[in-house]
PDB file of C-alpha atoms and ligand atoms in Angstrom:
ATOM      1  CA  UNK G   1       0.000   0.000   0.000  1.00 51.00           C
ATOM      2  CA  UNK G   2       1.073   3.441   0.017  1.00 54.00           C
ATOM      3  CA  UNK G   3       2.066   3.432   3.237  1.00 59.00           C
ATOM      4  CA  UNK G   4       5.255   1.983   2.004  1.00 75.00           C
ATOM      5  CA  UNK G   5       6.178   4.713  -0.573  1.00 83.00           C
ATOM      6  CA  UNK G   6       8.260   7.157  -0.056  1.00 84.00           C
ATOM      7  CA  UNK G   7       7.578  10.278  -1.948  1.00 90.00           C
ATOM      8  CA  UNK G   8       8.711  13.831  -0.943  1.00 94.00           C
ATOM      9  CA  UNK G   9       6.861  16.651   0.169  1.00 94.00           C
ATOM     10  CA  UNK G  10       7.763  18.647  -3.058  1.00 96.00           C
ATOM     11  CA  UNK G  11       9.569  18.556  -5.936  1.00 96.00           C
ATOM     12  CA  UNK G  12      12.649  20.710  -4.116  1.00 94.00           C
ATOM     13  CA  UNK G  13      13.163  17.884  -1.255  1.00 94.00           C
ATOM     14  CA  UNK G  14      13.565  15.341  -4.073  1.00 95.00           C
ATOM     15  CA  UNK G  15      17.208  14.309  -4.109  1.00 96.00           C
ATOM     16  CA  UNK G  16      17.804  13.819  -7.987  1.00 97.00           C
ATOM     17  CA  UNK G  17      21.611  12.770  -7.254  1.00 97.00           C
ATOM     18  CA  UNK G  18      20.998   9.303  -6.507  1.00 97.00           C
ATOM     19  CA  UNK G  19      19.074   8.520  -9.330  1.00 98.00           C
ATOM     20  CA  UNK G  20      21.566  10.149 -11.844  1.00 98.00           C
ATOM     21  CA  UNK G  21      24.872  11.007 -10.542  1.00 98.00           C
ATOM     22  CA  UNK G  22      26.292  11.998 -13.608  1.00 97.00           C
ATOM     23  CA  UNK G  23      24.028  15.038 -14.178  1.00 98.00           C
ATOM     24  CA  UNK G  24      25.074  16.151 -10.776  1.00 98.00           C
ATOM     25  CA  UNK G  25      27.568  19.260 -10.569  1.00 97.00           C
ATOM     26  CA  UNK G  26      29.799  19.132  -7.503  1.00 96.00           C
ATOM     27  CA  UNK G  27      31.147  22.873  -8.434  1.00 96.00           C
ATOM     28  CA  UNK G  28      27.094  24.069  -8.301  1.00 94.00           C
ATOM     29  CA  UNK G  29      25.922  21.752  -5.890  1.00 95.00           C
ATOM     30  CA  UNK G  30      23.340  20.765  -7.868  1.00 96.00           C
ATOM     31  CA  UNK G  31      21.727  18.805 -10.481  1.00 97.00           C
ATOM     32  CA  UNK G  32      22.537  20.206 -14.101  1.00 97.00           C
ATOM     33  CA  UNK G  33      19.275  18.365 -15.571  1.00 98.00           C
ATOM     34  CA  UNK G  34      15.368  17.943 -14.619  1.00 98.00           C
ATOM     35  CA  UNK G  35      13.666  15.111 -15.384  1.00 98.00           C
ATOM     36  CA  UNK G  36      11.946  15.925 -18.382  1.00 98.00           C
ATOM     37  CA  UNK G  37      10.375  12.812 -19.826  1.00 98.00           C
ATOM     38  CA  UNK G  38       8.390  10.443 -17.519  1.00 98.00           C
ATOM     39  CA  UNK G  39       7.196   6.604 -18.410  1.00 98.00           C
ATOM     40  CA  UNK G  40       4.414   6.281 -16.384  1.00 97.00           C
ATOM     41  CA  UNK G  41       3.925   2.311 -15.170  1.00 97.00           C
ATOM     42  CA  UNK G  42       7.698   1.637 -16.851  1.00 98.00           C
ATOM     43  CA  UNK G  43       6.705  -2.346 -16.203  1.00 98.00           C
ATOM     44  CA  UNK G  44      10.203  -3.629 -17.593  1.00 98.00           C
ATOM     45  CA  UNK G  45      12.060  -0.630 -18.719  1.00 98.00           C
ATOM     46  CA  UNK G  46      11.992  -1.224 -22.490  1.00 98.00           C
ATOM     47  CA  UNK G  47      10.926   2.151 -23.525  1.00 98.00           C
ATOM     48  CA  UNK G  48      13.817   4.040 -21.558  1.00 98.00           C
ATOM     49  CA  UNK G  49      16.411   2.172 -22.818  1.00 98.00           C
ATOM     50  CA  UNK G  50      15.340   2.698 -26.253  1.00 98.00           C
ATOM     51  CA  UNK G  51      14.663   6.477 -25.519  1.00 98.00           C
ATOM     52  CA  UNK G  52      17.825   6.915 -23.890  1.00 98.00           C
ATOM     53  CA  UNK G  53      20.339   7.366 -26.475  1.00 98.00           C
ATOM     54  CA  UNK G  54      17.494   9.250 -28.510  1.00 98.00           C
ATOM     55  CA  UNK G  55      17.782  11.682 -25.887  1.00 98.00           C
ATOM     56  CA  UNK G  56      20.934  11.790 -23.967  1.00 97.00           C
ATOM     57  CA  UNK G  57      20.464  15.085 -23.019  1.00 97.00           C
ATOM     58  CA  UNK G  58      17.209  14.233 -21.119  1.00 98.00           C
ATOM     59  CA  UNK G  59      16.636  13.146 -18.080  1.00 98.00           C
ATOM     60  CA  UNK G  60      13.726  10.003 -18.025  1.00 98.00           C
ATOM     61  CA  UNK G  61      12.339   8.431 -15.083  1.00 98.00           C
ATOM     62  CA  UNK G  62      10.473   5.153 -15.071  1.00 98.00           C
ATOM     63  CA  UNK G  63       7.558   5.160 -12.635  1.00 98.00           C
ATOM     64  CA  UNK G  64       6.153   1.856 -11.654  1.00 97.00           C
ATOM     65  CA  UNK G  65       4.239   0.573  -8.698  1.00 96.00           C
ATOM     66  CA  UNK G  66       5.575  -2.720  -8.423  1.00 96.00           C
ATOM     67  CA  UNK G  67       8.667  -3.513  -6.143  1.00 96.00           C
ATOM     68  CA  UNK G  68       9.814  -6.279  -7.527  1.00 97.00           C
ATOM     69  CA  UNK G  69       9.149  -5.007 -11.156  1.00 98.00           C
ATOM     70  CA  UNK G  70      10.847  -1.695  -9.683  1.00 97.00           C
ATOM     71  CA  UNK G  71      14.384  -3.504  -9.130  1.00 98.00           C
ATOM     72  CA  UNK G  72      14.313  -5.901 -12.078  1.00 98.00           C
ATOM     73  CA  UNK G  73      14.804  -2.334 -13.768  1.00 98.00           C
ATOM     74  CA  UNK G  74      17.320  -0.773 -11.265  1.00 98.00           C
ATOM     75  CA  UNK G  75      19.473  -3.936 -11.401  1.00 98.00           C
ATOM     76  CA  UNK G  76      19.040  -3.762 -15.418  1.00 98.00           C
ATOM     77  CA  UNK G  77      19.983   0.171 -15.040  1.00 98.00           C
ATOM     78  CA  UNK G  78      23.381  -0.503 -13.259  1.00 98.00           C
ATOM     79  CA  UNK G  79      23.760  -3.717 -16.146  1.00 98.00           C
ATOM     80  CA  UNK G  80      23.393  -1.208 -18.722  1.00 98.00           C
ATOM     81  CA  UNK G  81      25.683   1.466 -17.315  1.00 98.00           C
ATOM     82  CA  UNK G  82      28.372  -0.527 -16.207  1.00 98.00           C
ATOM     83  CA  UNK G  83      28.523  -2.239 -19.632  1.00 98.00           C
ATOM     84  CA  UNK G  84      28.360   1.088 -21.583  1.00 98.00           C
ATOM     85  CA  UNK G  85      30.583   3.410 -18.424  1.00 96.00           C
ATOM     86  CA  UNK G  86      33.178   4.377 -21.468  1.00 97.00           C
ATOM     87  CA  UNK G  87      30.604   6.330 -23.150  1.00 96.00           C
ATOM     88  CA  UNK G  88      28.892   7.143 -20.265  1.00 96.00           C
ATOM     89  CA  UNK G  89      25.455   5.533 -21.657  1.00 98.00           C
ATOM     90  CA  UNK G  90      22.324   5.126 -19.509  1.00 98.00           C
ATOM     91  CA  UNK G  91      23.237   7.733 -17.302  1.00 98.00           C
ATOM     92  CA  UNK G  92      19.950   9.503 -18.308  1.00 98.00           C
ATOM     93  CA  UNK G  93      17.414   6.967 -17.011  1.00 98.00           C
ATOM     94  CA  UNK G  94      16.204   5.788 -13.601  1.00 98.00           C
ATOM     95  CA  UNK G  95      13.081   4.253 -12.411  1.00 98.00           C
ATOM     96  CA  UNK G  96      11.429   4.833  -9.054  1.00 97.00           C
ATOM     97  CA  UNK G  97       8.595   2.802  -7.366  1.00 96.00           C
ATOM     98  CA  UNK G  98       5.653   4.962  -6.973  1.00 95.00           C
ATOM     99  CA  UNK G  99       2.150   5.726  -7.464  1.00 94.00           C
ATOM    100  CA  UNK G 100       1.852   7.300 -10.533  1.00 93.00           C
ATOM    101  CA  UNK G 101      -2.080   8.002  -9.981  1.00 92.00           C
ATOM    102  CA  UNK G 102      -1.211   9.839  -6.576  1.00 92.00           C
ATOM    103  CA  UNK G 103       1.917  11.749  -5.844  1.00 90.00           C
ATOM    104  CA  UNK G 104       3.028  13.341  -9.224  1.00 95.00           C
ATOM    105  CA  UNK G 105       2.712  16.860  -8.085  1.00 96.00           C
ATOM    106  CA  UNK G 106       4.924  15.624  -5.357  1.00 96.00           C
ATOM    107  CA  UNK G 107       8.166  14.639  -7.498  1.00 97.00           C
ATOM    108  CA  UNK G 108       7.768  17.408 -10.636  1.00 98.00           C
ATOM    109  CA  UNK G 109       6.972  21.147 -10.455  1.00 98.00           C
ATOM    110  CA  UNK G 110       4.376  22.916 -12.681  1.00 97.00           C
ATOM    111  CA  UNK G 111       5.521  22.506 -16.804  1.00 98.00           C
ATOM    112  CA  UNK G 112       8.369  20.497 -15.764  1.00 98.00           C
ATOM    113  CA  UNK G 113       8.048  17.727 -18.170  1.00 98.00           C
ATOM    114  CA  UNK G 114       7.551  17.872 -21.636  1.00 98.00           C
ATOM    115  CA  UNK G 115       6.821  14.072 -22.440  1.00 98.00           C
ATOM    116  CA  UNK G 116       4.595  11.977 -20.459  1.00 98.00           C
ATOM    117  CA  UNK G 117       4.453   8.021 -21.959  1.00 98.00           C
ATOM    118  CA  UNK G 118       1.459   6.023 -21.063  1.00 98.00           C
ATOM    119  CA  UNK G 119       2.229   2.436 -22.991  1.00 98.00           C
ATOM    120  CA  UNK G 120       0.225  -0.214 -22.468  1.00 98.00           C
ATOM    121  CA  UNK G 121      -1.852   0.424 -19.401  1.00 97.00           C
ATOM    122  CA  UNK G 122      -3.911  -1.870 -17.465  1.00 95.00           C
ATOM    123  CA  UNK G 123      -6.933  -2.202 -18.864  1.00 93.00           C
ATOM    124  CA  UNK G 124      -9.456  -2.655 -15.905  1.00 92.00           C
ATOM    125  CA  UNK G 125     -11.922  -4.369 -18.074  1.00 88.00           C
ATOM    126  CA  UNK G 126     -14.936  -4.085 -15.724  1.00 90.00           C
ATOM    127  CA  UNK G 127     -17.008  -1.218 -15.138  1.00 88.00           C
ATOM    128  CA  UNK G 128     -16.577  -0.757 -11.717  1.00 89.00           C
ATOM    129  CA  UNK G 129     -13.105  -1.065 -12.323  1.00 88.00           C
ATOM    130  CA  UNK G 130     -13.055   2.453 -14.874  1.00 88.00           C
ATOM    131  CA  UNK G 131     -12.007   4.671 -11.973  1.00 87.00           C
ATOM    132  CA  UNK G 132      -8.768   2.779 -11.311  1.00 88.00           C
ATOM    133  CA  UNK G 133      -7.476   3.679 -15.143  1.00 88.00           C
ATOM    134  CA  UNK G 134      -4.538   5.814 -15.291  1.00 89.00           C
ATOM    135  CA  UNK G 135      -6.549   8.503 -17.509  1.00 89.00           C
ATOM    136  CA  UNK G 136      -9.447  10.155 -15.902  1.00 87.00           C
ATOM    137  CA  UNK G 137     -10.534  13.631 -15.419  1.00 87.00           C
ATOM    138  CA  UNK G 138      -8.616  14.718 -12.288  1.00 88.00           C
ATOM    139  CA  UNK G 139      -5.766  12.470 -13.004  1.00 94.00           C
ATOM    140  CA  UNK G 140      -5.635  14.772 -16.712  1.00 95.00           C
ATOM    141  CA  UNK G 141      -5.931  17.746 -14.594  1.00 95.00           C
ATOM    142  CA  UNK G 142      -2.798  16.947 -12.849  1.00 96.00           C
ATOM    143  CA  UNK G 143      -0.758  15.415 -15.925  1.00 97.00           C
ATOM    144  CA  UNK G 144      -1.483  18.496 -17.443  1.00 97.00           C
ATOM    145  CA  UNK G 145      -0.395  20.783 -14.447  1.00 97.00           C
ATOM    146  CA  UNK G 146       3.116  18.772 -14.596  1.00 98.00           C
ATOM    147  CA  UNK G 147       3.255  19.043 -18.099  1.00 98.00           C
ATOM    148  CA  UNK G 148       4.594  22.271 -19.496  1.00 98.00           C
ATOM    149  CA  UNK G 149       2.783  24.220 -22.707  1.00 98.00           C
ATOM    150  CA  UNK G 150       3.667  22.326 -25.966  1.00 98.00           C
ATOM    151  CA  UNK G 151       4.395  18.435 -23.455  1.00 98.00           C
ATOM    152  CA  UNK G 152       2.898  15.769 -25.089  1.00 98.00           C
ATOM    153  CA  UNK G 153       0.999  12.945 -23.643  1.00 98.00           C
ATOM    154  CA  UNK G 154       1.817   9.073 -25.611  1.00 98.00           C
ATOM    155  CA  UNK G 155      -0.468   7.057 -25.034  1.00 98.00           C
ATOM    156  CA  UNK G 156      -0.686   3.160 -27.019  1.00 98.00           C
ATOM    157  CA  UNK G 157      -2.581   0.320 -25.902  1.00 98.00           C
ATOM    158  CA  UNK G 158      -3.359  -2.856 -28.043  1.00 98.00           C
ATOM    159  CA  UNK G 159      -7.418  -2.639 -25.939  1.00 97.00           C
ATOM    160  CA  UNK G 160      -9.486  -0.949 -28.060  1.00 97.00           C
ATOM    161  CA  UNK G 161     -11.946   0.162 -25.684  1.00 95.00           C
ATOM    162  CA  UNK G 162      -9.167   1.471 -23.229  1.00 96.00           C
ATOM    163  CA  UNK G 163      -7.997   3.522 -26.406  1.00 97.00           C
ATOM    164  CA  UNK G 164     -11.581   5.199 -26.827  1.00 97.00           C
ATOM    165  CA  UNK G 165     -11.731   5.675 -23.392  1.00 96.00           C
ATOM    166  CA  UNK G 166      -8.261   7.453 -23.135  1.00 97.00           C
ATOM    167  CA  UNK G 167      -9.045   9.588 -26.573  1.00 98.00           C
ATOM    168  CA  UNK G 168     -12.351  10.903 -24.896  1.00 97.00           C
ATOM    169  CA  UNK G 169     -10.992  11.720 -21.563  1.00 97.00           C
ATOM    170  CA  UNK G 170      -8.144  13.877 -23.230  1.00 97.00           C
ATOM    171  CA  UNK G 171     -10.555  15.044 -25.949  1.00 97.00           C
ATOM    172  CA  UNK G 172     -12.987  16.312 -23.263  1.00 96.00           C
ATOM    173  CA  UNK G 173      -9.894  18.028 -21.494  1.00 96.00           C
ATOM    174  CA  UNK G 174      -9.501  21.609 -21.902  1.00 95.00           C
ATOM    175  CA  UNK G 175      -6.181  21.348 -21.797  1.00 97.00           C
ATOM    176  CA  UNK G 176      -5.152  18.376 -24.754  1.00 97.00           C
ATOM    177  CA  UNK G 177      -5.294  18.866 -27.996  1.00 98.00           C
ATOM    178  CA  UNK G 178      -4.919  15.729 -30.017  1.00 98.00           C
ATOM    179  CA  UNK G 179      -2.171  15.698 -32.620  1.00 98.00           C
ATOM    180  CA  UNK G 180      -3.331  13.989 -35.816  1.00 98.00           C
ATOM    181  CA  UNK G 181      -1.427  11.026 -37.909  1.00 97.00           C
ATOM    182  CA  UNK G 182       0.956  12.998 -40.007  1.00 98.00           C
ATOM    183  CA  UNK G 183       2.354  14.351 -36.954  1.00 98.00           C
ATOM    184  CA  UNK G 184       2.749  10.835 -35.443  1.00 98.00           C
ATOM    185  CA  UNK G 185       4.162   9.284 -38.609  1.00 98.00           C
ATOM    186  CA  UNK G 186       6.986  11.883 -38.167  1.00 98.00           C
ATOM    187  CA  UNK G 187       7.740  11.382 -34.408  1.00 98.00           C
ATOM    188  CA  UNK G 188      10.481   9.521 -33.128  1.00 98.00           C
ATOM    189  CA  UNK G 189       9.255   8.472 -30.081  1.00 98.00           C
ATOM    190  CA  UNK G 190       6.167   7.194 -31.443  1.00 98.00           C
ATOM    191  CA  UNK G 191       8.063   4.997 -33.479  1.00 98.00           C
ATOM    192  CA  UNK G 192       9.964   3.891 -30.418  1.00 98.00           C
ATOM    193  CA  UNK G 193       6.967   3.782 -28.434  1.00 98.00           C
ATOM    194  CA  UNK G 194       5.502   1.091 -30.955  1.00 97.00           C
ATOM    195  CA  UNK G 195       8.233  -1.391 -30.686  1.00 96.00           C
ATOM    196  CA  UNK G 196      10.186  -0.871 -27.749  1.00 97.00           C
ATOM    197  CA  UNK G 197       8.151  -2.116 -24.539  1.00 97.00           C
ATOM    198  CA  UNK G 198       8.022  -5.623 -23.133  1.00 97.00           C
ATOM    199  CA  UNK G 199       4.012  -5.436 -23.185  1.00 97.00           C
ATOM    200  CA  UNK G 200       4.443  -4.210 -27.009  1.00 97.00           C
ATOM    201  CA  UNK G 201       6.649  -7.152 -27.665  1.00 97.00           C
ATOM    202  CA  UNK G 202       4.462  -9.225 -26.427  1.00 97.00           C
ATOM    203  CA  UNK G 203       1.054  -7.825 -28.344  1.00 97.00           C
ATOM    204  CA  UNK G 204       3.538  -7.891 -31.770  1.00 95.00           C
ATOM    205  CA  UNK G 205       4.204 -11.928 -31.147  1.00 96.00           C
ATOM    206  CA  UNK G 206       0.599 -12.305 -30.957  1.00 96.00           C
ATOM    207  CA  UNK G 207      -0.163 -10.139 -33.807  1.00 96.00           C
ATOM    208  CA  UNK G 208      -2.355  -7.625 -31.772  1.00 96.00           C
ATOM    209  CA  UNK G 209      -3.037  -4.060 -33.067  1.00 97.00           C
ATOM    210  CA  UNK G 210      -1.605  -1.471 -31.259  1.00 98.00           C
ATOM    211  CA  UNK G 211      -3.378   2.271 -30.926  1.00 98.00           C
ATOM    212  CA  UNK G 212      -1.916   5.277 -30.718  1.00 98.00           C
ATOM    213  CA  UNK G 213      -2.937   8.683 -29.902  1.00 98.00           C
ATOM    214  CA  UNK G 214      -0.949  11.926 -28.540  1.00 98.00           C
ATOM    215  CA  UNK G 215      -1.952  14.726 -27.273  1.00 98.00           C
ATOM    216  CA  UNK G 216      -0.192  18.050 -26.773  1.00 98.00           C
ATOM    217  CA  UNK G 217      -0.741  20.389 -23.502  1.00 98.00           C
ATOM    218  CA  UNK G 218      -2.223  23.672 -24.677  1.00 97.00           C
ATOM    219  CA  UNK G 219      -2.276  27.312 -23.227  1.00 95.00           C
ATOM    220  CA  UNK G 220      -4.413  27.370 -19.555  1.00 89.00           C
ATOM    221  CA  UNK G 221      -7.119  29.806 -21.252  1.00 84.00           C
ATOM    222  CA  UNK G 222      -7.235  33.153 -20.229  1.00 84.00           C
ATOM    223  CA  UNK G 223      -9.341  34.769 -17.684  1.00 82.00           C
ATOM    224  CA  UNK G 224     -11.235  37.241 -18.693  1.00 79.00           C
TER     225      UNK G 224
HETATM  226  N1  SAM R 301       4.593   0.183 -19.958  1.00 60.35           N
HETATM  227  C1  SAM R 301       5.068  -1.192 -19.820  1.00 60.35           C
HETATM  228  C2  SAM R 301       5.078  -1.880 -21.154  1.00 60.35           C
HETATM  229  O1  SAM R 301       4.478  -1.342 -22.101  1.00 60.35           O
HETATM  230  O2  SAM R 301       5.686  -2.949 -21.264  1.00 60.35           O
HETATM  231  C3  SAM R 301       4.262  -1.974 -18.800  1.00 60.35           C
HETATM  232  C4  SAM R 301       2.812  -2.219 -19.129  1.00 60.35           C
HETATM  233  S1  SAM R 301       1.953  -3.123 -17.831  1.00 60.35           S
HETATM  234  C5  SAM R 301       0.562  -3.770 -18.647  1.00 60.35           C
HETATM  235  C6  SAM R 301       1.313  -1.821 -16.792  1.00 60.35           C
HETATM  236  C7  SAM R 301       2.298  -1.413 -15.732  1.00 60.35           C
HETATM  237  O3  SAM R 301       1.810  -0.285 -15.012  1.00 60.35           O
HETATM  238  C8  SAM R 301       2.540  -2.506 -14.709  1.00 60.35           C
HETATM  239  O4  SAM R 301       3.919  -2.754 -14.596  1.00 60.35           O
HETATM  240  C9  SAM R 301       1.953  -1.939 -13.415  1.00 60.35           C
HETATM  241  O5  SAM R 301       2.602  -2.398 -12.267  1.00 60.35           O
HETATM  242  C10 SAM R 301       2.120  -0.459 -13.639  1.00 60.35           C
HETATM  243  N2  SAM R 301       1.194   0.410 -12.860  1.00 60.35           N
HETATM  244  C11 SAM R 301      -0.130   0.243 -12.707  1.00 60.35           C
HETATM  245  N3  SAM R 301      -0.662   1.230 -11.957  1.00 60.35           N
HETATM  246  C12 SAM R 301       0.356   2.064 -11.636  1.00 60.35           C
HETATM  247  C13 SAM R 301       0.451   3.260 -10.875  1.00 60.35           C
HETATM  248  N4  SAM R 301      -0.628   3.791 -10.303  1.00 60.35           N
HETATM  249  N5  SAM R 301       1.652   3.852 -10.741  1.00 60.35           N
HETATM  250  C14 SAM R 301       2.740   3.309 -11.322  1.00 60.35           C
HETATM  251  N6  SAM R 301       2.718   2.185 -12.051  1.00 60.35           N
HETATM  252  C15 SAM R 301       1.549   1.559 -12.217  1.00 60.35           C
END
């Protein structure tokens, strides 16, 4: 339960350091990087290892609830670096256990982030089960607060009905604006996004469809 998770009272108590070392400056005491890129419910870490040489500027964080999942991908992490330390690869991903439905205001200030990956969520099939899905009104309302103007939201899922449901929620939002299929045929992280998690492994050996939609944070309107 979340008793067990620790999460920090805001985004300044979080100690980045740990979780990329390398992006820390002695000389500044401080961290020369924010996390910019979240993958929310990381399962097994495919997508960050993919997106981090895309990105090796950016800092990615892998957000998962399970603790055993959770250090399959640490101990995977420190495989990774240790095998690539002359180049200094996979320095730009970590993965923390937490609830991703609950304490995101907690780890990332307003417009911090400017890509939020939602691959493959549970589905929660039954209808009392709708409220535990990772897209839902509030939840939106907070993605979008973490998210700055111009972030965009990935989502894919190979559940057709979860993919409706997640296109109406963010269609509803004021906030999303969905980005249309040119736009994804051009983006290099939806191509990643399509091949490069365990779960989307596992739908292409089956020969599942996959559906994607993205969504990009607009301007909060203006009060008149
Ligand atoms: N994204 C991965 C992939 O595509 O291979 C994993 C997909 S798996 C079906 C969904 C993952 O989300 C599981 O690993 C689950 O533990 C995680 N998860 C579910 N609810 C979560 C939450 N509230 N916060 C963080 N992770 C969550």
């Amino acid at each position: 339960s979340d008793h067990q998770l620790d999460y920090p009272i805001s985004p300044s108590e979080m100690d980045w350091s740990k979780l990329y070392p390398h992006f820390y400056s002695d000389v500044e005491k401080g961290m020369l990087k924010k996390v910019t890129i979240t993958d929310i419910g990381c399962g097994f870490g495919g997508l960050m290892i993919d997106l981090s040489p895309a990105f090796p500027d950016s800092l990615i964080l892998g957000m998962e609830i399970r603790v055993q999942v959770t250090n399959y991908v640490e101990d995977r992490i420190i495989a990774l670096r240790r095998n690539h330390s002359k180049t200094n690869g996979y320095q730009n991903i970590n993965v923390i256990r937490a609830n991703a439905m609950k304490f995101l205001p907690n780890f990332f200030e307003k417009g911090q982030l400017e890509k939020m990956f939602y691959c493959f969520p549970d589905p929660h099939f039954k209808q009392r089960k709708h409220k535990a899905r990772i897209i839902t009104n509030t939840l939106l309302s907070e993605y979008a607060y973490v998210l700055k103007e111009g972030g965009i939201i990935y989502t894919i899922t190979d559940v057709l009905d979860l993919h409706k449901w997640m296109v109406n929620h963010l269609e509803m939002h004021p906030l999303f604006e969905r980005l249309d299929e040119a736009w994804e045929a051009e983006d290099k992280c939806v191509k990643i996004m399509r091949v490069a998690t365990e779960e989307g492994k596992k739908v292409e050996r089956k020969e599942g469809d996959k559906y994607v939609a993205c969504f990009r944070r607009i301007a909060n309107p203006e009060i008149i």
